[in-house]
Tab-separated table of C-alpha atoms in Angstrom:
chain	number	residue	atom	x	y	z
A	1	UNK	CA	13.172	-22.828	48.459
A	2	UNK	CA	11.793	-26.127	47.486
A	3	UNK	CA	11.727	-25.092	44.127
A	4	UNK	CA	15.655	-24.347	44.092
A	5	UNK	CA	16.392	-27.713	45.843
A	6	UNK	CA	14.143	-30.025	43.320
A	7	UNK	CA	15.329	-27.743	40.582
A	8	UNK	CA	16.619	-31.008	38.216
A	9	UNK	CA	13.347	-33.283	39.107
A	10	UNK	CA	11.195	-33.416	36.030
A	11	UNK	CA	8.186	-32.225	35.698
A	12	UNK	CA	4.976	-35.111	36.066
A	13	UNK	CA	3.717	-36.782	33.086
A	14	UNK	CA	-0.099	-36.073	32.820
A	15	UNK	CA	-2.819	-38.198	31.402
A	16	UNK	CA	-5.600	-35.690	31.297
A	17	UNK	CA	-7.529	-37.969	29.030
A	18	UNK	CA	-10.875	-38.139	31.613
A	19	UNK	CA	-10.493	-35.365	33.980
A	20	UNK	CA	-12.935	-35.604	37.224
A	21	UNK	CA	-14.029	-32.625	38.756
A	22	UNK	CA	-15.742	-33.784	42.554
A	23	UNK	CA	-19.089	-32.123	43.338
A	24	UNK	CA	-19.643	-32.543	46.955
A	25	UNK	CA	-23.902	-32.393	46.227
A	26	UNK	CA	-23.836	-33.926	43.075
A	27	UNK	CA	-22.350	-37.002	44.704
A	28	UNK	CA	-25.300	-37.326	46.789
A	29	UNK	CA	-24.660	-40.065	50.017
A	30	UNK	CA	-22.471	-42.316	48.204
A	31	UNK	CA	-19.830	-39.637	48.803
A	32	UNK	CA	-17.170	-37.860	46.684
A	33	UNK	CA	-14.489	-40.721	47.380
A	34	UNK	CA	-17.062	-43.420	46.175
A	35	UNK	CA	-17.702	-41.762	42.852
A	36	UNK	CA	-14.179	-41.359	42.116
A	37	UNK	CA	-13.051	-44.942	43.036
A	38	UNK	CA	-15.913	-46.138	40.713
A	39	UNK	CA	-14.518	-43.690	38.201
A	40	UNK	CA	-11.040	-44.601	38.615
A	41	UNK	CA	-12.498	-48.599	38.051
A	42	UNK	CA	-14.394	-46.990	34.557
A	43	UNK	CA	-10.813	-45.338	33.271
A	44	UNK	CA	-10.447	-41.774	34.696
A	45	UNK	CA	-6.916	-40.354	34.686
A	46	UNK	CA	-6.855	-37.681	37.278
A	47	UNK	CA	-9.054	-36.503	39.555
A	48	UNK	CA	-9.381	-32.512	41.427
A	49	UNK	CA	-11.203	-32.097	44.827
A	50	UNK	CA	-13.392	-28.986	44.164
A	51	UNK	CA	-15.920	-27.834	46.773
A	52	UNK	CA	-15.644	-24.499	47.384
A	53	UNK	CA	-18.346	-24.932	50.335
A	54	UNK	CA	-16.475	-27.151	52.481
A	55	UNK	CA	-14.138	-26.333	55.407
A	56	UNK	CA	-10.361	-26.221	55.428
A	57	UNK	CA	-10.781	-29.651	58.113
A	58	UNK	CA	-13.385	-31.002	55.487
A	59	UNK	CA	-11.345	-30.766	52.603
A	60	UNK	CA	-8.160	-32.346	54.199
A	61	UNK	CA	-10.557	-34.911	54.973
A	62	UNK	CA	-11.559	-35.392	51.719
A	63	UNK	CA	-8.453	-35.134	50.285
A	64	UNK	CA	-6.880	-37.582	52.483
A	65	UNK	CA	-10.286	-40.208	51.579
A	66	UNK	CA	-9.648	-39.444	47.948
A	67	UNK	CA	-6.069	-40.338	48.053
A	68	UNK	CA	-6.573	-44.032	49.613
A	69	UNK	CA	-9.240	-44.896	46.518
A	70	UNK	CA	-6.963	-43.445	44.021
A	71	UNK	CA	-3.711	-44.298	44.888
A	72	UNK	CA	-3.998	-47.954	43.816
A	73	UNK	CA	-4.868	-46.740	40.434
A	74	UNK	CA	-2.183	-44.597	40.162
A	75	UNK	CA	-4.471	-41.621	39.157
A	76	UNK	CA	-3.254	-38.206	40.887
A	77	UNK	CA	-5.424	-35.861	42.936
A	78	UNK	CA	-4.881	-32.274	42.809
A	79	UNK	CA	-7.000	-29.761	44.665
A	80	UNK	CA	-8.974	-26.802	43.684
A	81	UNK	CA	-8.034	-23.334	45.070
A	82	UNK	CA	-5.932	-24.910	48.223
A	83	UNK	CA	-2.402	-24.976	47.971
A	84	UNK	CA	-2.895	-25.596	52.078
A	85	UNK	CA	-4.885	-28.499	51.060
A	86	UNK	CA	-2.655	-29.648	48.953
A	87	UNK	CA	0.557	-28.841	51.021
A	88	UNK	CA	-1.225	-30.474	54.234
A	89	UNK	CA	-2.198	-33.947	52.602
A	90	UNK	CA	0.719	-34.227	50.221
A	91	UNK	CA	-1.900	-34.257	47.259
A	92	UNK	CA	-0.462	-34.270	43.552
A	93	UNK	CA	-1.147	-30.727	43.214
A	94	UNK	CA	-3.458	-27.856	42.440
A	95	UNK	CA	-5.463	-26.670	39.895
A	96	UNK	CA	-6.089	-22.217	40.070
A	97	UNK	CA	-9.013	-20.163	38.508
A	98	UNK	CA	-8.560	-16.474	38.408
A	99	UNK	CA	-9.790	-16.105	41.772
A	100	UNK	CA	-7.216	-18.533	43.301
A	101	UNK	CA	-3.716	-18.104	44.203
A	102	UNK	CA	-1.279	-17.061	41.607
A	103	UNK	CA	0.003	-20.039	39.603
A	104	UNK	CA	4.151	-18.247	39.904
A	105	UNK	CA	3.150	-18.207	43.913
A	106	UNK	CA	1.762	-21.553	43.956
A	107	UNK	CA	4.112	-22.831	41.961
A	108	UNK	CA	6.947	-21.451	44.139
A	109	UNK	CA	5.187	-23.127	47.802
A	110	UNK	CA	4.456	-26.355	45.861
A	111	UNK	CA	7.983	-27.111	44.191
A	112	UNK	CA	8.403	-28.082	40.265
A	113	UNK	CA	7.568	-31.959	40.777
A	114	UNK	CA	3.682	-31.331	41.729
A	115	UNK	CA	0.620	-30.661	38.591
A	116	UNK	CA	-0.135	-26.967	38.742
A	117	UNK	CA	-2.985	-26.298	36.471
A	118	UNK	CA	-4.693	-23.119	35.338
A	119	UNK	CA	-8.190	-21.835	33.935
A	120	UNK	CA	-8.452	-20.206	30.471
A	121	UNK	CA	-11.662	-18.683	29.729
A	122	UNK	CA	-10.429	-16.320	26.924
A	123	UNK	CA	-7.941	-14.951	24.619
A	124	UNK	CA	-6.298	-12.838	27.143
A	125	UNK	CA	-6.181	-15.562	29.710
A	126	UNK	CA	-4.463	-17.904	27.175
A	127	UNK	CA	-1.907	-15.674	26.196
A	128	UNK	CA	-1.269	-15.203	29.671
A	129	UNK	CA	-0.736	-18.192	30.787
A	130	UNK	CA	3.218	-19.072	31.358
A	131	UNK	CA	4.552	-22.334	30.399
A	132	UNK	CA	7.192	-21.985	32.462
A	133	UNK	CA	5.120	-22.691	35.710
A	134	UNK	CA	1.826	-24.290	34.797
A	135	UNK	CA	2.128	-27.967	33.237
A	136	UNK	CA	-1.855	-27.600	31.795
A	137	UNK	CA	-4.855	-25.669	31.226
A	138	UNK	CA	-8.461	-26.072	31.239
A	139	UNK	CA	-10.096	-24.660	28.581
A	140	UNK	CA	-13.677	-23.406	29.038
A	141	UNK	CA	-16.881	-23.097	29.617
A	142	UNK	CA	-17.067	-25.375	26.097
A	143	UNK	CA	-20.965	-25.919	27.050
A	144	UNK	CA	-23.277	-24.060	29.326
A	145	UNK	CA	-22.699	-25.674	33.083
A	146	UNK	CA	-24.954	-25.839	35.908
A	147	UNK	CA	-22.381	-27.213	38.263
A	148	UNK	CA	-20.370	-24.124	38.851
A	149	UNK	CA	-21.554	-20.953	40.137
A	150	UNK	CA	-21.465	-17.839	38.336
A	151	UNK	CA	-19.952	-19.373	35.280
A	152	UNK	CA	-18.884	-17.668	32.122
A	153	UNK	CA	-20.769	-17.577	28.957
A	154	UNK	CA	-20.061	-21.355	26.824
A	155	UNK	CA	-17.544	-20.881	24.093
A	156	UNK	CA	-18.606	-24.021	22.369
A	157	UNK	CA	-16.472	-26.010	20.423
A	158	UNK	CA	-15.141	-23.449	17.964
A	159	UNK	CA	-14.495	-21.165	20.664
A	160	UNK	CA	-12.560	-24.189	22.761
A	161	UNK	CA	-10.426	-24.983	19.537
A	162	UNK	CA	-9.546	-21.287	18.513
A	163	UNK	CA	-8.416	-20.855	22.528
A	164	UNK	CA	-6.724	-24.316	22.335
A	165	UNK	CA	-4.122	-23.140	19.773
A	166	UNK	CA	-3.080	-20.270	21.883
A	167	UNK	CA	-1.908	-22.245	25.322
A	168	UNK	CA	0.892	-24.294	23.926
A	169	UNK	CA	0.281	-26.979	27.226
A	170	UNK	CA	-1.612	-30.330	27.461
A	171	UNK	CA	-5.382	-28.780	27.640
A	172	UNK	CA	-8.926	-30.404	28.666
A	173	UNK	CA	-12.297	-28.893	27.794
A	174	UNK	CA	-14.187	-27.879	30.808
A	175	UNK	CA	-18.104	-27.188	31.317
A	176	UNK	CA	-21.294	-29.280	30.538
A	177	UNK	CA	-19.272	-31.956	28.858
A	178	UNK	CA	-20.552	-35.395	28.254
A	179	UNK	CA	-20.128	-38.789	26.875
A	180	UNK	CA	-21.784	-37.080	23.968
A	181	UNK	CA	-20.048	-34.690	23.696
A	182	UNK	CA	-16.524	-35.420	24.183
A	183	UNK	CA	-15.001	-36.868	20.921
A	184	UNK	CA	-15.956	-33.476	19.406
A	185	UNK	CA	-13.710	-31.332	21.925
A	186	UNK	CA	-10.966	-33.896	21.080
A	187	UNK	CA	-11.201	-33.608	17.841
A	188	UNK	CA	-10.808	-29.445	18.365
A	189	UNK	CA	-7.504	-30.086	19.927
A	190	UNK	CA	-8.393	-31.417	23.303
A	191	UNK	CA	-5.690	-33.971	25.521
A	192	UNK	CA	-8.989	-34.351	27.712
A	193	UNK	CA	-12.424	-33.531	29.357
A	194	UNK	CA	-12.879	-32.599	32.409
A	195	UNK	CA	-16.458	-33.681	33.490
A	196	UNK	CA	-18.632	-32.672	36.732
A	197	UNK	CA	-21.913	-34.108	36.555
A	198	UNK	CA	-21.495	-36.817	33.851
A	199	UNK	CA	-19.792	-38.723	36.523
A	200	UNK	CA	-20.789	-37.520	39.686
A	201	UNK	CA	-24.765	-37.274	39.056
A	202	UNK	CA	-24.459	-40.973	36.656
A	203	UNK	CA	-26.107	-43.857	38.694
A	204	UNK	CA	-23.111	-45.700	37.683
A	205	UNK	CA	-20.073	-43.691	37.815
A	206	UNK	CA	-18.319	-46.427	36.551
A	207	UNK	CA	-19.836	-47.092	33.695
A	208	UNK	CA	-20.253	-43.248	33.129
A	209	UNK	CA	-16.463	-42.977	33.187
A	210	UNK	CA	-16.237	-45.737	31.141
A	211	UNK	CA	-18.663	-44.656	28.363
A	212	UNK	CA	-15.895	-40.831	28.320
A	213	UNK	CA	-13.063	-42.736	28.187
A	214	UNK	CA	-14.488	-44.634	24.816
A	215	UNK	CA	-15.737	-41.366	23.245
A	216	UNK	CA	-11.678	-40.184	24.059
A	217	UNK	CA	-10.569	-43.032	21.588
A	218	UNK	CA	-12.814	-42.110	19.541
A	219	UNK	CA	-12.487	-38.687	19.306
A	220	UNK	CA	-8.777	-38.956	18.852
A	221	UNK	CA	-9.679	-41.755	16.148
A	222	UNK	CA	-10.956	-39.205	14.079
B	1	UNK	CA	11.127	-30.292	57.230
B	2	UNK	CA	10.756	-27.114	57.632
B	3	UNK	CA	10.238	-27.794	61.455
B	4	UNK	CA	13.717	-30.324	61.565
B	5	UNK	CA	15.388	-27.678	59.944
B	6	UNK	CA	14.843	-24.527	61.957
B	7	UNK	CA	14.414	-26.371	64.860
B	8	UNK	CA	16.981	-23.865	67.240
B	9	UNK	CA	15.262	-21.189	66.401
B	10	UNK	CA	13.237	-19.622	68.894
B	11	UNK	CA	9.469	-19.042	68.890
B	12	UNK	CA	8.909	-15.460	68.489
B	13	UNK	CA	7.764	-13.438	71.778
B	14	UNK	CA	4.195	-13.016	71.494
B	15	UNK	CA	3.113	-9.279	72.855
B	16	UNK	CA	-0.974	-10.514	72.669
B	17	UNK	CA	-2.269	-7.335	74.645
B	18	UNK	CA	-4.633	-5.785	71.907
B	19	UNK	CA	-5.281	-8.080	69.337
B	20	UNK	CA	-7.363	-7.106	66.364
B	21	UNK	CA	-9.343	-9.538	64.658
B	22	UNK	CA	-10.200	-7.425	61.396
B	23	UNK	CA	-14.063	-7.725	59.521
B	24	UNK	CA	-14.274	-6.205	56.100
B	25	UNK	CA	-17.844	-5.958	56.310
B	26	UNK	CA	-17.204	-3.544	59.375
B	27	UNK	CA	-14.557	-1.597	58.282
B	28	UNK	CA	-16.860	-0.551	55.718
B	29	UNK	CA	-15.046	1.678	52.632
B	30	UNK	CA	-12.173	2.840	54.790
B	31	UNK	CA	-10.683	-0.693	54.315
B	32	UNK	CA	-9.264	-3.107	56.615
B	33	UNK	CA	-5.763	-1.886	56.071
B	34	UNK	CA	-6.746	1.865	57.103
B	35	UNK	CA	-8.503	0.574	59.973
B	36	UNK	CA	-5.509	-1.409	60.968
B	37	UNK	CA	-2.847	1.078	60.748
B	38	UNK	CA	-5.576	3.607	62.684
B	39	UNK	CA	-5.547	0.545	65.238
B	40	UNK	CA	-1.423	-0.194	65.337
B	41	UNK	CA	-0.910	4.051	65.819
B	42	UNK	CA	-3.304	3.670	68.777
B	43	UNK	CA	-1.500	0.397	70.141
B	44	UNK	CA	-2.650	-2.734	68.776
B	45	UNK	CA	-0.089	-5.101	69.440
B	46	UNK	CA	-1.101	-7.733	66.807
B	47	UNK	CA	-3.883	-8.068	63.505
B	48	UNK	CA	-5.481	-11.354	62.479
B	49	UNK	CA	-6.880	-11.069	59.315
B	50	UNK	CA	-10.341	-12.785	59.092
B	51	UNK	CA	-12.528	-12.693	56.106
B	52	UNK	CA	-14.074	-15.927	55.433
B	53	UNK	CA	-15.926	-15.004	52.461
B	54	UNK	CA	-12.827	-13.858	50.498
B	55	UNK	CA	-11.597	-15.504	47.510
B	56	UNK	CA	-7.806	-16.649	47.687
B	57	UNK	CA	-6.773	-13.655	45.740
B	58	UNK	CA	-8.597	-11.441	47.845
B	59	UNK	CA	-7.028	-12.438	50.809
B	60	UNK	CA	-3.371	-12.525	49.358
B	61	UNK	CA	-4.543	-8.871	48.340
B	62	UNK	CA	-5.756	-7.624	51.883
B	63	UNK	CA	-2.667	-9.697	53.635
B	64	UNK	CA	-0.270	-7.727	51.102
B	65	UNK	CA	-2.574	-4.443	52.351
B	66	UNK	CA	-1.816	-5.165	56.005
B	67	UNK	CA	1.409	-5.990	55.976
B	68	UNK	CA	2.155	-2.612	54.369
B	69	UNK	CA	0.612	-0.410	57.161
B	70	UNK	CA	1.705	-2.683	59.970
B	71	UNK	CA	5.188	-3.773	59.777
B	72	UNK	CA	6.542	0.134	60.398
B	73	UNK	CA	4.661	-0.221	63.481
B	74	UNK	CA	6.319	-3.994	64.292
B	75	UNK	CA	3.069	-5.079	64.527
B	76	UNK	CA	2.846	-9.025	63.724
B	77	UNK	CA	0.225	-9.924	61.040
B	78	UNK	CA	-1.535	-13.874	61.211
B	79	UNK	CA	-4.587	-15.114	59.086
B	80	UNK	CA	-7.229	-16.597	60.094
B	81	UNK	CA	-7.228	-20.234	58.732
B	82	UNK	CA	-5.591	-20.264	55.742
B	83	UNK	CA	-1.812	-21.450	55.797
B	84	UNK	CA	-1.686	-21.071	52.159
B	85	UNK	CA	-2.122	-17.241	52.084
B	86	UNK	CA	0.195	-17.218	55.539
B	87	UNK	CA	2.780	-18.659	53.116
B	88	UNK	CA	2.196	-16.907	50.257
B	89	UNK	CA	2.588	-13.411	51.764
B	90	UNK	CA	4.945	-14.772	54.353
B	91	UNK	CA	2.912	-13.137	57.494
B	92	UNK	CA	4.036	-14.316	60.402
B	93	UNK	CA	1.349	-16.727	61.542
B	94	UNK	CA	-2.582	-18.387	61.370
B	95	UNK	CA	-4.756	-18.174	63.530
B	96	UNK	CA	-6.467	-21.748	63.465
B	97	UNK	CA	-10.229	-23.135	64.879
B	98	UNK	CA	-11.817	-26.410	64.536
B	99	UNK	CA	-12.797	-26.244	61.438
B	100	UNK	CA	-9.579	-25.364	60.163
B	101	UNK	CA	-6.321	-26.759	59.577
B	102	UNK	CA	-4.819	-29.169	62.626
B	103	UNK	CA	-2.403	-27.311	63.993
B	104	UNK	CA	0.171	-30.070	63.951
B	105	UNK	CA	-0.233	-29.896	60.056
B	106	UNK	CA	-0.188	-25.969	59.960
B	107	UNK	CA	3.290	-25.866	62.385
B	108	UNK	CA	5.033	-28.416	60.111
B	109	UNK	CA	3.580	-26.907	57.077
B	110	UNK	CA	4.941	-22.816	58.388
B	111	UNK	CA	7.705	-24.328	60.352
B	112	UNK	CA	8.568	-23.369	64.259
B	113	UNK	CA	9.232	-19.563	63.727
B	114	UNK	CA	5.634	-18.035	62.767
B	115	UNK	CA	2.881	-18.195	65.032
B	116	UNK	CA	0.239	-20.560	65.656
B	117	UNK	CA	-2.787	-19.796	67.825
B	118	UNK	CA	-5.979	-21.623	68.368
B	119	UNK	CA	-9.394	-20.882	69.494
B	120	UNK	CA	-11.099	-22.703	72.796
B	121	UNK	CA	-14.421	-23.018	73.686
B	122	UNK	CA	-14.206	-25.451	76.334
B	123	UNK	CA	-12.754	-27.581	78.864
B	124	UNK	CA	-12.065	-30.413	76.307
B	125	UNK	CA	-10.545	-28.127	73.557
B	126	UNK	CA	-8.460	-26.238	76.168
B	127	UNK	CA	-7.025	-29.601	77.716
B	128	UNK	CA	-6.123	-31.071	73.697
B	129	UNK	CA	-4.156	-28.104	73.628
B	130	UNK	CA	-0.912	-28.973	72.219
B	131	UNK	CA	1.440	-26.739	73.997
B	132	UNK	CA	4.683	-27.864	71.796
B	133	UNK	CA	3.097	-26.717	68.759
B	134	UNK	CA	0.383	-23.324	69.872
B	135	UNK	CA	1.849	-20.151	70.324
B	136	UNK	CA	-1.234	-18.696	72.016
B	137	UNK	CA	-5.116	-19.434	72.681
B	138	UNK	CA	-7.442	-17.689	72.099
B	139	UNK	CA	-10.387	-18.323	74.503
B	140	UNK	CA	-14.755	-17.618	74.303
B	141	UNK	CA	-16.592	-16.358	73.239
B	142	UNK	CA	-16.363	-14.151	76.442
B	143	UNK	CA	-19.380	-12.153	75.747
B	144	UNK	CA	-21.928	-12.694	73.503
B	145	UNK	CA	-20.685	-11.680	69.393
B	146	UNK	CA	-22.760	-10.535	66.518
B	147	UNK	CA	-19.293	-10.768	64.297
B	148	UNK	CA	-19.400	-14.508	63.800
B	149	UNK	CA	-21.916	-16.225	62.244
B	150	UNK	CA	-22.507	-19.548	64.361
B	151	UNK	CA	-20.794	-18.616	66.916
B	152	UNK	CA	-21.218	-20.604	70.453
B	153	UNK	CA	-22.763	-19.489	74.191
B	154	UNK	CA	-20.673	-16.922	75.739
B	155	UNK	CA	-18.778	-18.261	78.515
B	156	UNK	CA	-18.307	-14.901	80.636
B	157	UNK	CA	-15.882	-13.881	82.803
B	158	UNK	CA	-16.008	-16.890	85.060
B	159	UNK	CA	-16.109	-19.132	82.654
B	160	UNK	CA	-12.985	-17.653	80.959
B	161	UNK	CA	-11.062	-17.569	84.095
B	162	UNK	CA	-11.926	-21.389	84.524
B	163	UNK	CA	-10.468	-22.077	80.964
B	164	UNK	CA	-7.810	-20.160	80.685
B	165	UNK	CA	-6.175	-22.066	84.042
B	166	UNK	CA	-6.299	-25.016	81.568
B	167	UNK	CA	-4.159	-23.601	79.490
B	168	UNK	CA	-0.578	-23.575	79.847
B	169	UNK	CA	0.209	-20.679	76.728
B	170	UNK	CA	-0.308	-16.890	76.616
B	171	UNK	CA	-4.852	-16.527	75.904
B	172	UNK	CA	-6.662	-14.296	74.934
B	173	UNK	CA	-10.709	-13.546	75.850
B	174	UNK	CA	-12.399	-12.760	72.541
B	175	UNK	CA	-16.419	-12.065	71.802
B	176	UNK	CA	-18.019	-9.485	72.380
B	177	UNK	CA	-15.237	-7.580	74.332
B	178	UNK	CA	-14.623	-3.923	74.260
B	179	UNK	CA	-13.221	-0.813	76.025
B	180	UNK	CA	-15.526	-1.119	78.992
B	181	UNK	CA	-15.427	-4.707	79.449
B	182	UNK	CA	-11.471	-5.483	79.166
B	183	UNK	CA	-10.449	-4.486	82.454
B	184	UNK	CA	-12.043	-7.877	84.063
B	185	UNK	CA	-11.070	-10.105	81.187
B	186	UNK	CA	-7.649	-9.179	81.721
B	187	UNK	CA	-8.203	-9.461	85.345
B	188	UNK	CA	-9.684	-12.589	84.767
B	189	UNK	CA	-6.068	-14.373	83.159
B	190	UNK	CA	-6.018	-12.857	80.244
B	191	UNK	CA	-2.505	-11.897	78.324
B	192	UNK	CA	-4.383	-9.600	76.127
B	193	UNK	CA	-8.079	-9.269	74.719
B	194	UNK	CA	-9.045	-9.555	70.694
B	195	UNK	CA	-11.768	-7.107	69.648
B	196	UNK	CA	-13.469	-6.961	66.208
B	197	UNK	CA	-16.503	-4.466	66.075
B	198	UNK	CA	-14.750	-2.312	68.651
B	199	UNK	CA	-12.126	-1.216	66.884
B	200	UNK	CA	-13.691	-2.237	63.183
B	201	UNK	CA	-16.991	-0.448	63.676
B	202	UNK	CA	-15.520	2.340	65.786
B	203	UNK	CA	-15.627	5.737	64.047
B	204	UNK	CA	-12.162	6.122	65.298
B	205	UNK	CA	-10.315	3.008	64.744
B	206	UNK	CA	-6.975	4.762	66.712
B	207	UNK	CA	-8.953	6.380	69.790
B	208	UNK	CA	-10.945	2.852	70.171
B	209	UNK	CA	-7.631	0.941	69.982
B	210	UNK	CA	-6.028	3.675	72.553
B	211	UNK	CA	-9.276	3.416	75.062
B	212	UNK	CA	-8.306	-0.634	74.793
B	213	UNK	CA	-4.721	-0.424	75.508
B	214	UNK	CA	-5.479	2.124	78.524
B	215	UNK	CA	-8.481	-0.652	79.963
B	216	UNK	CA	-5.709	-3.893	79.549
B	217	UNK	CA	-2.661	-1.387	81.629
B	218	UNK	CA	-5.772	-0.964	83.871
B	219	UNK	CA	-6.677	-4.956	84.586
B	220	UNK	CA	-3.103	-5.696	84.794
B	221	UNK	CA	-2.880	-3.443	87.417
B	222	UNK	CA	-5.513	-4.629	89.851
C-alpha cells in the first residue's frame, strides 16, 4: 500500500563511500552510538545497526540512540535483518542477507523512499539480485572476517571485482576490510567499504574513520 | 496511519480458550504446522508461533506453514515478537513481552484490526496494561515451565487469580499448564489457557488438544 501511494517519490541518493557496520562487543563500554558519532565526526556516510544478539526492545533502543548522533550529520541508519526495527523507529532502512526477509517483501512494508540493501556472496546471488527493489549491494566476504559468525569463504579482491560487474547497483566491499585495504576494493569497482572492526575495535574511531575515508580518495584517485 | 485510518473498524473477537504456543524443538520432525493442524482438528482456538532461534526467513517460512493448515479451521495465527514477519505474512497478530516490541509501536505499526497480546508477570506489568491498545494478556508463568529458557517463578493458581483481577482484557494462564491442571486456571479467571509441551510434545497433538478443550468446558462450568 505504501508503496502504491509514494509510487512518484524518488528513490534516496546513497553515499556508500565508508559504510559502518555496529558490533555491539566490539564497541566495548563506549557503546555502539559513541563509535558511530565519532565515526560520523571522521567522515562515514551511512551507518547499519547489526547485532543479531540483541532483543527486539534493545535494538529499538539502539536504533533510536543511533539516530540522535547521526542525524546532525545527515548520515542514514538502516538496520540489519529488522524491517520491525526499522518500521518502529522510522530508521532509513534495511539492509537483508539471505537469511533475512525477502528484499520484494521488505521492500513492499517499507515503501520505495527508504535504502533497501542486499548481500551478494556469489555469482548466483548477483544475478539474482533485482534492481527494481534493492537500491545497493554488499559485495563479500572480500577478506577473511572474524566479526561475523559463520561467514563465507573470502573472495578477495579479484573475486569482489568479477562479482562487482554482475550487480549493476552502487556496491561496497564487505569483510575484514581496512584502512589498508580499501583503495584496492575501490579500485576493483567498489562505491564503498563497509567496515566492522576497523572502526568499532580502533581506539579512535574517529580517526579510524578518518584514515578509510582518505584511502576512498585515494582509491578512486587511481 | 494505519491506526487513523481504520480506526471504525472493530477489534476482532478474541475466542482465547485453547491457545497454542508452538516449540519447534518439541514438535520434533512432524513439524509445527502438522502439530498445529492436529491441535486446530482437536479444538485449539488460536496458534502463536514462537521460535526465537529462527532466522527471519525461517519464520516467514513456518508462519506461511501455519497459516496453510489453520485458516480452514478459522483458527487465528499471531507471532511471537516479531511485527515484521506478522506483516509480512499478514497473520493476524503478535504476541508481545518485555523484551519485545512496545505495544503502542506494534498497534500503530499492524494497525487496530490484528491482535495484540502481552505477557504479565506481575502486579506492576498487569496495572501498565494499556487496555486501548492489548487485545488479550497473557498471564504466569502459572506453573513452573521447562519451554522457556529464563523464564520467571511460577505464580500458581492464587497468584494468577490475583493478577488477572488487574486486568481489565480477556487472559490467559500460561506455564506449565496442561490437561489436568486447566480446570482451576480457568476457574481461577481465566478466558482460556496456552499450552506448549502439552500439545507440542504430546504423541497425539489432536487427542491432547481435545483432553484441553474438554478440562476449559469443565472450569467454566464450576
Amino acid at each position: 500500500m505504501a508503496a502504491a501511494a509514494e509510487a512518484t517519490e524518488p528513490r534516496r541518493r546513497l553515499d556508500l563511500s565508508v559504510y559502518l557496520v555496529t558490533d555491539t562487543r566490539l564497541s566495548g563500554p563506549r557503546g555502539v552510538a559513541e563509535v558511530a558519532a565519532a565515526a560520523a565526526r571522521g567522515g562515514v556516510t551511512i551507518v547499519q545497526l547489526r547485532d543479531p544478539d540483541a532483543t527486539t526492545r534493545e535494538l529499538i533502543a539502539a536504533a533510536g540512540a543511533l539516530q540522535a548522533v547521526l542525524a546532525p550529520h545527515g548520515v542514514p541508519l538502516v538496520i540489519n535483518d529488522r524491517v520491525d526495527v526499522a518500521l518502529a523507529v522510522g530508521a532509513d532502512g534495511v539492509h537483508l542477507g539471505d537469511r533475512d526477509m525477502p528484499a520484494a517483501t521488505a521492500r513492499n512494508l517499507l515503501g520505495p523512499g527508504r535504502i533497501v540493501g542486499v548481500t551478494v556472496h556469489d555469482a548466483a546471488e548477483a544475478q539474482a539480485v533485482d534492481i527494481a527493489i534493492a537500491d545497493y549491494a554488499g559485495i563479500g566476504p572480500v577478506f577473511t572476517t572474524t566479526t561475523k559468525v559463520g561467514a563465507r569463504p573470502a573472495i578477495g579482491v579479484d573475486g569482489f571485482r568479477a562479482l562487482r560487474r554482475l550487480v549493476p547497483l552502487p556496491a561496497v566491499g564487505i569483510g575484514g576490510i581496512d584502512a589498508a585495504r580499501t583503495a584496492d576494493v575501490i579500485a576493483a569497482g567498489a562505491d564503498g567499504v563497509a567496515v566492522v572492526s576497523a572502526i568499532c575495535a580502533a581506539p579512535d574511531p574517529e580517526a579510524a574513520a578518518r584514515a578509510i575515508a582518505a584511502a576512498v580518495a585515494e582509491g578512486r584517485a587511481r
